[in-house]
Amino acid sequence: MSEMGNLNLRHLYYFWVIAREGSIVRAAESLELTPQTLSGQLATFESVLGNALFRRANRSLQLTDFGRTVFGYADDMFQTAQALTDVLQQPPENRPLSLSVGIAASIHKLIAYHLTAPALFLAREVRLSCRTGDTTELLKRLGQRELDIVLTDREPASGEASHFRSHRLASSSMSLFAAPDLARKLSSDFPASLDRQPFLATSLDAPYISALMNWFSSQNIRVKVIAEVDDSALIKVFGREGVGYFAAPTAIHDEVCRQYQVEHVASIHEVRDTLYAVTRARGSHNAAVAELLRERPELNDKIEKSEQ
């Protein structure tokens, strides 16, 4: 092992083993060293650090406060190194795939699940990491290779097009939902019944919100925004409690009604939520990314049936 400044990684490893074993004798047996050699290596390490790592109590070694701090870092390092060794010892075709997905916060969480879940059912193990946030920030992280793919409800701006490739995944009309009492009230004489009724709006710059507001205007509906929320799941919770009505893709009609105990008011076919997957322009050899980009007739069938 090499040195990092004054930190000798071999000495750090010896210390880690001693701390785990609880004694120099047991650690020496594990490392196939003599206790005298190991004790000397520990003394050298403590001298370099300028602090004691252990104190002796009742013929046993106990970590000092400083020693516990060093052990915490060492434990993270060597546990990670062991995990990496285990992965590298597997045949390449058996190694888990790593998939880092950026999900625009304006995408409804149930839709995000339907778009992401297929990667988890590959024959090969996939270690999935999901990050939510603003599309612009997610695309920046995609360009820096911190993410493998971004799921969003808008295509990259023209200035970003040369760096990324956009893939249209699905498009669904939008529907309105509300708690049962409010839903019955709104279903009567729709859409005039929406006038001045409490509406739960997303505070995010989601394209479907602009389209929905234009539709309200075309129907001479005066929108009473009772709350602006930047989390699609929280909006549904507010809706479930009867605070107001909200919009969600028709494609997840059944899940929304079942999970949040709300009722469907109406579908608005003129307003659509279109979803895209964005990858780097040079593409990816990641099989999990390819799975997310694969055309899904079953999803399109579900959307078509929900809109009939």
PDB file of C-alpha atoms in Angstrom, residues 106 153-154 205-212 272-273:
ATOM      1  CA  SER A 106     -42.261  17.802 -11.644  1.00  0.00           C
ATOM      2  CA  ASP A 153     -41.212  16.344 -18.871  1.00  0.00           C
ATOM      3  CA  ARG A 154     -39.346  18.654 -21.226  1.00  0.00           C
ATOM      4  CA  ASP A 205     -42.427  24.903 -13.915  1.00  0.00           C
ATOM      5  CA  ALA A 206     -44.167  21.833 -15.337  1.00  0.00           C
ATOM      6  CA  PRO A 207     -45.254  22.216 -18.978  1.00  0.00           C
ATOM      7  CA  TYR A 208     -48.641  20.619 -18.328  1.00  0.00           C
ATOM      8  CA  ILE A 209     -49.484  23.318 -15.756  1.00  0.00           C
ATOM      9  CA  SER A 210     -49.129  26.075 -18.366  1.00  0.00           C
ATOM     10  CA  ALA A 211     -51.297  24.087 -20.768  1.00  0.00           C
ATOM     11  CA  LEU A 212     -53.854  23.454 -18.037  1.00  0.00           C
ATOM     12  CA  ARG A 272     -51.106  16.318 -22.125  1.00  0.00           C
ATOM     13  CA  ASP A 273     -48.075  15.375 -20.071  1.00  0.00           C
TER      14      ASP A 273
END
